[in-house]
Short mmCIF file of C-alpha atoms and ligand atoms in Angstrom, two decimals:
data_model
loop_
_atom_site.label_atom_id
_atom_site.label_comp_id
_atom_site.label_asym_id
_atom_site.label_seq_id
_atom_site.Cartn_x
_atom_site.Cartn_y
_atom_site.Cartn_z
CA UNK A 1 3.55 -67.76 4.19
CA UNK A 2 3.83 -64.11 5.00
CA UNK A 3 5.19 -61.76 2.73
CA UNK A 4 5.31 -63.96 -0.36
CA UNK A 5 4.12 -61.23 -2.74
CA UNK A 6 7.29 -59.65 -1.88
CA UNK A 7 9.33 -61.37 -3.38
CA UNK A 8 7.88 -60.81 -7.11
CA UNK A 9 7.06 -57.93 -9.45
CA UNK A 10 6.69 -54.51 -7.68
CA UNK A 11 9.87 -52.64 -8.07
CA UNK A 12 11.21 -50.02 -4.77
CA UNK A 13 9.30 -46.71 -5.62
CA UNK A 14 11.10 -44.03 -6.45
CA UNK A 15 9.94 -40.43 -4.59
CA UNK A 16 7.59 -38.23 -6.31
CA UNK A 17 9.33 -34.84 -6.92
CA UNK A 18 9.68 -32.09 -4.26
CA UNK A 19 6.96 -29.62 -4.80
CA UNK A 20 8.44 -26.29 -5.62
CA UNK A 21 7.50 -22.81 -6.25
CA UNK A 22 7.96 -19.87 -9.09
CA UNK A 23 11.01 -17.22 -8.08
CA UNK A 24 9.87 -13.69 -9.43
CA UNK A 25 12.57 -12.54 -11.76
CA UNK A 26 13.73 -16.14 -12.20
CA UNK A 27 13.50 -19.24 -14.19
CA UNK A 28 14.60 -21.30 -11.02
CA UNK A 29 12.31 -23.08 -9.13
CA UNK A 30 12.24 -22.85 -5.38
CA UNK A 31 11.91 -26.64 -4.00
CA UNK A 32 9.73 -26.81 -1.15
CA UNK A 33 11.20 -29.48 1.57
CA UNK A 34 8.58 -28.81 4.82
CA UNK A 35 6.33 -26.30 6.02
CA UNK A 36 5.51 -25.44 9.36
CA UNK A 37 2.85 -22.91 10.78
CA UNK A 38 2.20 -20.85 13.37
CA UNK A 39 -0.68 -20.50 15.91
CA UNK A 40 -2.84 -17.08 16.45
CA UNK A 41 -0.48 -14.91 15.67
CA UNK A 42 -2.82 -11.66 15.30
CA UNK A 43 -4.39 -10.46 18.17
CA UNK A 44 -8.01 -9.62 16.22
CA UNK A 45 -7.73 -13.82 14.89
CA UNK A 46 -7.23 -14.79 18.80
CA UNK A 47 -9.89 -13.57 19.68
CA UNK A 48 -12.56 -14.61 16.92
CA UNK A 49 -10.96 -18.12 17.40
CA UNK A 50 -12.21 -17.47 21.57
CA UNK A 51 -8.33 -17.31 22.61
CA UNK A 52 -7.01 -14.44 24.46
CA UNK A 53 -4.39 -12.61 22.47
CA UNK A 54 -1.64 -12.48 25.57
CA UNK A 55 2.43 -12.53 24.31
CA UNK A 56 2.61 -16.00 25.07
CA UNK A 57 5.35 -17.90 23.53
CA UNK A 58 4.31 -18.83 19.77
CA UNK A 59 3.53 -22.22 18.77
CA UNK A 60 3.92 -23.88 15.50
CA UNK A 61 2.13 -26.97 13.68
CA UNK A 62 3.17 -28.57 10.47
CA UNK A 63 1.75 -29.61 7.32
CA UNK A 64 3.69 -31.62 4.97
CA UNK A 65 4.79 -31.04 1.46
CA UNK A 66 1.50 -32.21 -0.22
CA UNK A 67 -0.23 -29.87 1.04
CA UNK A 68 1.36 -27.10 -1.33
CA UNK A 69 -0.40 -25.65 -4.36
CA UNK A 70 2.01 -23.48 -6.79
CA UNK A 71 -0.47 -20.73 -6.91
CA UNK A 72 1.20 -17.86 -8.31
CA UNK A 73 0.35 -15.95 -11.96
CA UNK A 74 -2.93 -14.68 -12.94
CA UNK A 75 -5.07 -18.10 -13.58
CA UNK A 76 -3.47 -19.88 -9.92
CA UNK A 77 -4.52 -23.00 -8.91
CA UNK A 78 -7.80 -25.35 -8.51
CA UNK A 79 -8.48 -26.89 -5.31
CA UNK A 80 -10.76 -29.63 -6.01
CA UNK A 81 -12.92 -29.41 -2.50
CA UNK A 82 -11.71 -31.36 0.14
CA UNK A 83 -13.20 -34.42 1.52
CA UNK A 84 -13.99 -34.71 5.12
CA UNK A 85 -14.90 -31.35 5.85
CA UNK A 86 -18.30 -28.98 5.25
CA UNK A 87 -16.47 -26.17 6.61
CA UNK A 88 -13.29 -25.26 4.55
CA UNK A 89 -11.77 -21.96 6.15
CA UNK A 90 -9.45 -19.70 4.44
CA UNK A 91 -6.29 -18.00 6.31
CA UNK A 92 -4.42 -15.39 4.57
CA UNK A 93 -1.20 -15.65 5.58
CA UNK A 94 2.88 -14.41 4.40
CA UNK A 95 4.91 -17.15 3.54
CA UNK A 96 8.89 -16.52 4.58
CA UNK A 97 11.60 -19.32 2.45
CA UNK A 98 14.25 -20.33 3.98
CA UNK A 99 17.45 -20.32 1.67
CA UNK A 100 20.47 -20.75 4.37
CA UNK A 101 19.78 -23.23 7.29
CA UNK A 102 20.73 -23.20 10.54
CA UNK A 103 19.26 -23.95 14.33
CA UNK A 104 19.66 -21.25 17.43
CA UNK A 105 19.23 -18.05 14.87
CA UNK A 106 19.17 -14.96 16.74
CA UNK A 107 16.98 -12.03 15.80
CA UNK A 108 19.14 -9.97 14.14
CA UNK A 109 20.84 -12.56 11.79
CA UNK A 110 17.45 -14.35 10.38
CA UNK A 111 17.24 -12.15 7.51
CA UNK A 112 20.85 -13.73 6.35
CA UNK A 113 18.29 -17.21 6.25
CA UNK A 114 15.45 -15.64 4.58
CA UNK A 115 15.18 -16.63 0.95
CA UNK A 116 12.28 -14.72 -0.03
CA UNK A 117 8.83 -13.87 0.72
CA UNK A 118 5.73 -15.00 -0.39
CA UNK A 119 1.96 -15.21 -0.09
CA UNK A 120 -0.14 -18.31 1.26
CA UNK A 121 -3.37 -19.76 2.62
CA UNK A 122 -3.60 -21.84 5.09
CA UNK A 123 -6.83 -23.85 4.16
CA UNK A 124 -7.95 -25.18 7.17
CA UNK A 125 -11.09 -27.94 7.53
CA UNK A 126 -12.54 -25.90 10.82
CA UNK A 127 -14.80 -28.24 11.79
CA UNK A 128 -12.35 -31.19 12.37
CA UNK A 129 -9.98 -28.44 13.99
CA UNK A 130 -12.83 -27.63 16.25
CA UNK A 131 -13.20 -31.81 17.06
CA UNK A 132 -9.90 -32.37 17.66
CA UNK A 133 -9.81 -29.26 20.12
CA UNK A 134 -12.79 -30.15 21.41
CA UNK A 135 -11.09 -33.88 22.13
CA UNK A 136 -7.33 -32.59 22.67
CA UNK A 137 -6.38 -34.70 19.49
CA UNK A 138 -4.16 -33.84 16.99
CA UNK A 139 -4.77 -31.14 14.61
CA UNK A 140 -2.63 -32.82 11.53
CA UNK A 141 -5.76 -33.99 9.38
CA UNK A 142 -7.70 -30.59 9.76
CA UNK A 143 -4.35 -28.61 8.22
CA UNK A 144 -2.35 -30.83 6.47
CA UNK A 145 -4.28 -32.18 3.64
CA UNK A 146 -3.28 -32.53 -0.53
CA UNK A 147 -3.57 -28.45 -1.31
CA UNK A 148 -4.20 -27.25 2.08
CA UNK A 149 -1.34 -24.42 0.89
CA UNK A 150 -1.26 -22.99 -1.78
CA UNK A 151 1.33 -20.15 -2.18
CA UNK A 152 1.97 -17.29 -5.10
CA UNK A 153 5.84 -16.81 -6.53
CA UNK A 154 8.44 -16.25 -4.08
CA UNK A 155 9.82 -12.62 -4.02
CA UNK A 156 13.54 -12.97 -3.30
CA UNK A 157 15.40 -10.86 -0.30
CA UNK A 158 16.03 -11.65 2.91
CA UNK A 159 14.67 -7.93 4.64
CA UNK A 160 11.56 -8.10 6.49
CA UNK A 161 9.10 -6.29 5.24
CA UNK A 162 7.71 -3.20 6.05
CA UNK A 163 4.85 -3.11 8.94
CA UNK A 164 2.76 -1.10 7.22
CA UNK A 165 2.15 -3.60 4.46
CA UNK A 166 -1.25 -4.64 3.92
CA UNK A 167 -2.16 -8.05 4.13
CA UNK A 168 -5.36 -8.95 2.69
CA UNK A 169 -7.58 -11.67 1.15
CA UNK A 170 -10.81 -11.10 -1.31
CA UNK A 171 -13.23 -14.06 -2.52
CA UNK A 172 -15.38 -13.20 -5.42
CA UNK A 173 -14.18 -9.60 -5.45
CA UNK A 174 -15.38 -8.84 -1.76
CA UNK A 175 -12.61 -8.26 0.81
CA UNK A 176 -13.17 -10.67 3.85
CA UNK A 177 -9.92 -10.26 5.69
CA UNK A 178 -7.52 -7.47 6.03
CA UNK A 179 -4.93 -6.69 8.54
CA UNK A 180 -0.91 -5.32 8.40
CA UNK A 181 2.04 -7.40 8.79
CA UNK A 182 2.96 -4.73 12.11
CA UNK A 183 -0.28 -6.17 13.54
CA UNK A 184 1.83 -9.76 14.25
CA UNK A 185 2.49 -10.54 17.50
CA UNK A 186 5.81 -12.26 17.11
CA UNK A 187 7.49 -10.38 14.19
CA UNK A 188 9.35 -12.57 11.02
CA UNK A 189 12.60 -12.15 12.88
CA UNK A 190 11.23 -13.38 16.51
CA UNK A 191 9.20 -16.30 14.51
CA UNK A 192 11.96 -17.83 12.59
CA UNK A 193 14.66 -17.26 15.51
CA UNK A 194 12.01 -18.76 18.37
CA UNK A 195 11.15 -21.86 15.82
CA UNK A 196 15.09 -22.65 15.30
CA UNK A 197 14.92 -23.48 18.93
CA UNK A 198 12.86 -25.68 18.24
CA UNK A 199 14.03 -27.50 14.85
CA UNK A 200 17.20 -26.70 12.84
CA UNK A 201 15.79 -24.91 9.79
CA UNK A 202 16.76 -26.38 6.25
CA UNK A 203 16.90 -24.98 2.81
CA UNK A 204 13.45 -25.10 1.13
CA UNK A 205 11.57 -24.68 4.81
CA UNK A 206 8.42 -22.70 4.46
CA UNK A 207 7.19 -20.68 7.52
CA UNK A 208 3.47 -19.78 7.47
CA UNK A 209 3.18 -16.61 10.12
CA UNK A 210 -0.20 -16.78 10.87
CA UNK A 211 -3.28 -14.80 9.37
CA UNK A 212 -5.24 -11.72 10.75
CA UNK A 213 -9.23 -11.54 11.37
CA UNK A 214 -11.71 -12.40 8.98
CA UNK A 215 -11.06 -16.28 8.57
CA UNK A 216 -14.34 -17.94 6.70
CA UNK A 217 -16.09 -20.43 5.36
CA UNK A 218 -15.66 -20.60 0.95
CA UNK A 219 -17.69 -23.12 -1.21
CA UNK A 220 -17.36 -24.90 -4.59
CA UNK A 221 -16.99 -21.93 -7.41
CA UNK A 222 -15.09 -19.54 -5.17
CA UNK A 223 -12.31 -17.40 -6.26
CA UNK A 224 -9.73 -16.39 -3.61
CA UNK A 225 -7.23 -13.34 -4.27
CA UNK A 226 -4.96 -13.08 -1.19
CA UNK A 227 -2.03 -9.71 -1.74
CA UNK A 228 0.56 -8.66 0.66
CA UNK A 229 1.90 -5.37 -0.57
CA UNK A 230 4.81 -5.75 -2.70
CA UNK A 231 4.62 -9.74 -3.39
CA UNK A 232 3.20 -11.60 -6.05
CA UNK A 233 -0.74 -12.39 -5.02
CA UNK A 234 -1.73 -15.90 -4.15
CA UNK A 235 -5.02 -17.19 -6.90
CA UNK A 236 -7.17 -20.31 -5.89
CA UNK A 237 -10.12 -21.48 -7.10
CA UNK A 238 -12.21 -23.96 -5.40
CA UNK A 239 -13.61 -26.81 -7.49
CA UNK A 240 -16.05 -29.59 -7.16
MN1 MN B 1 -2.96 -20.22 10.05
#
């Protein structure tokens, strides 16, 4: 008799709804459809990760749409700590929205895509990213976990922005990473273009660009403050 309990009671589901994010300036609500990431995209994080930091072409990962924390304003979010891990790393990162989709984007037109901008951490259980390195398996369960990003209130415009912004991340008041969005090694433009190669880019796409030197280890208690100049800061704090 397989499948009987089928056939009574439990109703189709209907989908939770899409995670979205504050819009500085704005009442509107930008709904988050996927996120995807890229790989070592600052030479200094190459190299403390034991890569070497060549102008090979970028790769990208994913995490899916539970793993995003709306983050923005003064309190932020709480990340209760996740399971599975002793090592939770944080990776200060900007955060470009897509607004306008579209697949073979060259350079020069991907700020006619760009949405806005915004600030992220990629939360990152390093010592089942290390494992599944270690065993060439998958890295999907040490990045893409229920608040794995959180991200602050989108900043709309479609410019990239300037080089010389600082990017920067402090826990408990102590600055642990710091860098300047020049520092990238595939600029916004060259990211988005390179990943619609890849995957036609939709409305409510999220594009982590990668995080400079200074990843780390942050317990139960911690506060995180990550700032790029001239966006809205991302606030997390870790809880039990
Ligand atoms: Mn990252």
């Amino acid at each position: 008799m397989p499948h009987k309990s089928a056939m009574i009671e439990m109703p189709v589901p209907s989908l939770p709804p899409a995670p979205s994010l504050a819009v500085v300036g704005s009442t509107a609500r930008f709904p988050v459809g996927r996120i995807f990431c890229v790989g070592r995209n600052y030479a200094d994080h190459a190299r403390e990760m034991g890569a070497d930091p060549v102008r090979e072409a970028p790769f990208f990962f994913t995490k899916g749409p539970h793993a995003i924390l709306d983050a923005g304003g003064a309190q932020g979010a709480n990340l209760p700590y996740p399971t599975q891990t002793a090592n939770l790393h944080h990776e200060i990162e900007l955060v470009v929205a897509i607004g306008v989709g579209g697949a073979d984007i060259a350079p020069e037109a991907v700020a006619d895509h760009v949405f806005g901008h915004a600030v992220g951490i990629d939360f990152t259980r390093r010592d089942r990213q290390d494992e599944a390195k270690a065993a060439r398996r998958p890295w999907d369960m040490s990045k893409s976990f229920d608040g794995a990003g959180p991200v602050g209130a989108i900043t709309p415009g479609g410019a990239a922005l300037d080089g010389d912004s600082a990017i920067t991340l402090d826990v408990d008041g102590g600055r642990v990473q710091s860098g300047h969005l020049g520092a990238m090694i595939w600029d916004e433009a060259e990211l988005v273009a390179e990943l619609s190669r890849w995957q036609a880019l939709q409305p409510g796409d999220l594009i982590f660009t990668g995080t400079p030197a200074g990843v780390g280890a942050v317990g139960v208690g911690a506060r995180l403050v990550g700032q790029v100049e001239g966006l809205e800061p991302v606030v997390v704090t870790i809880g039990d």
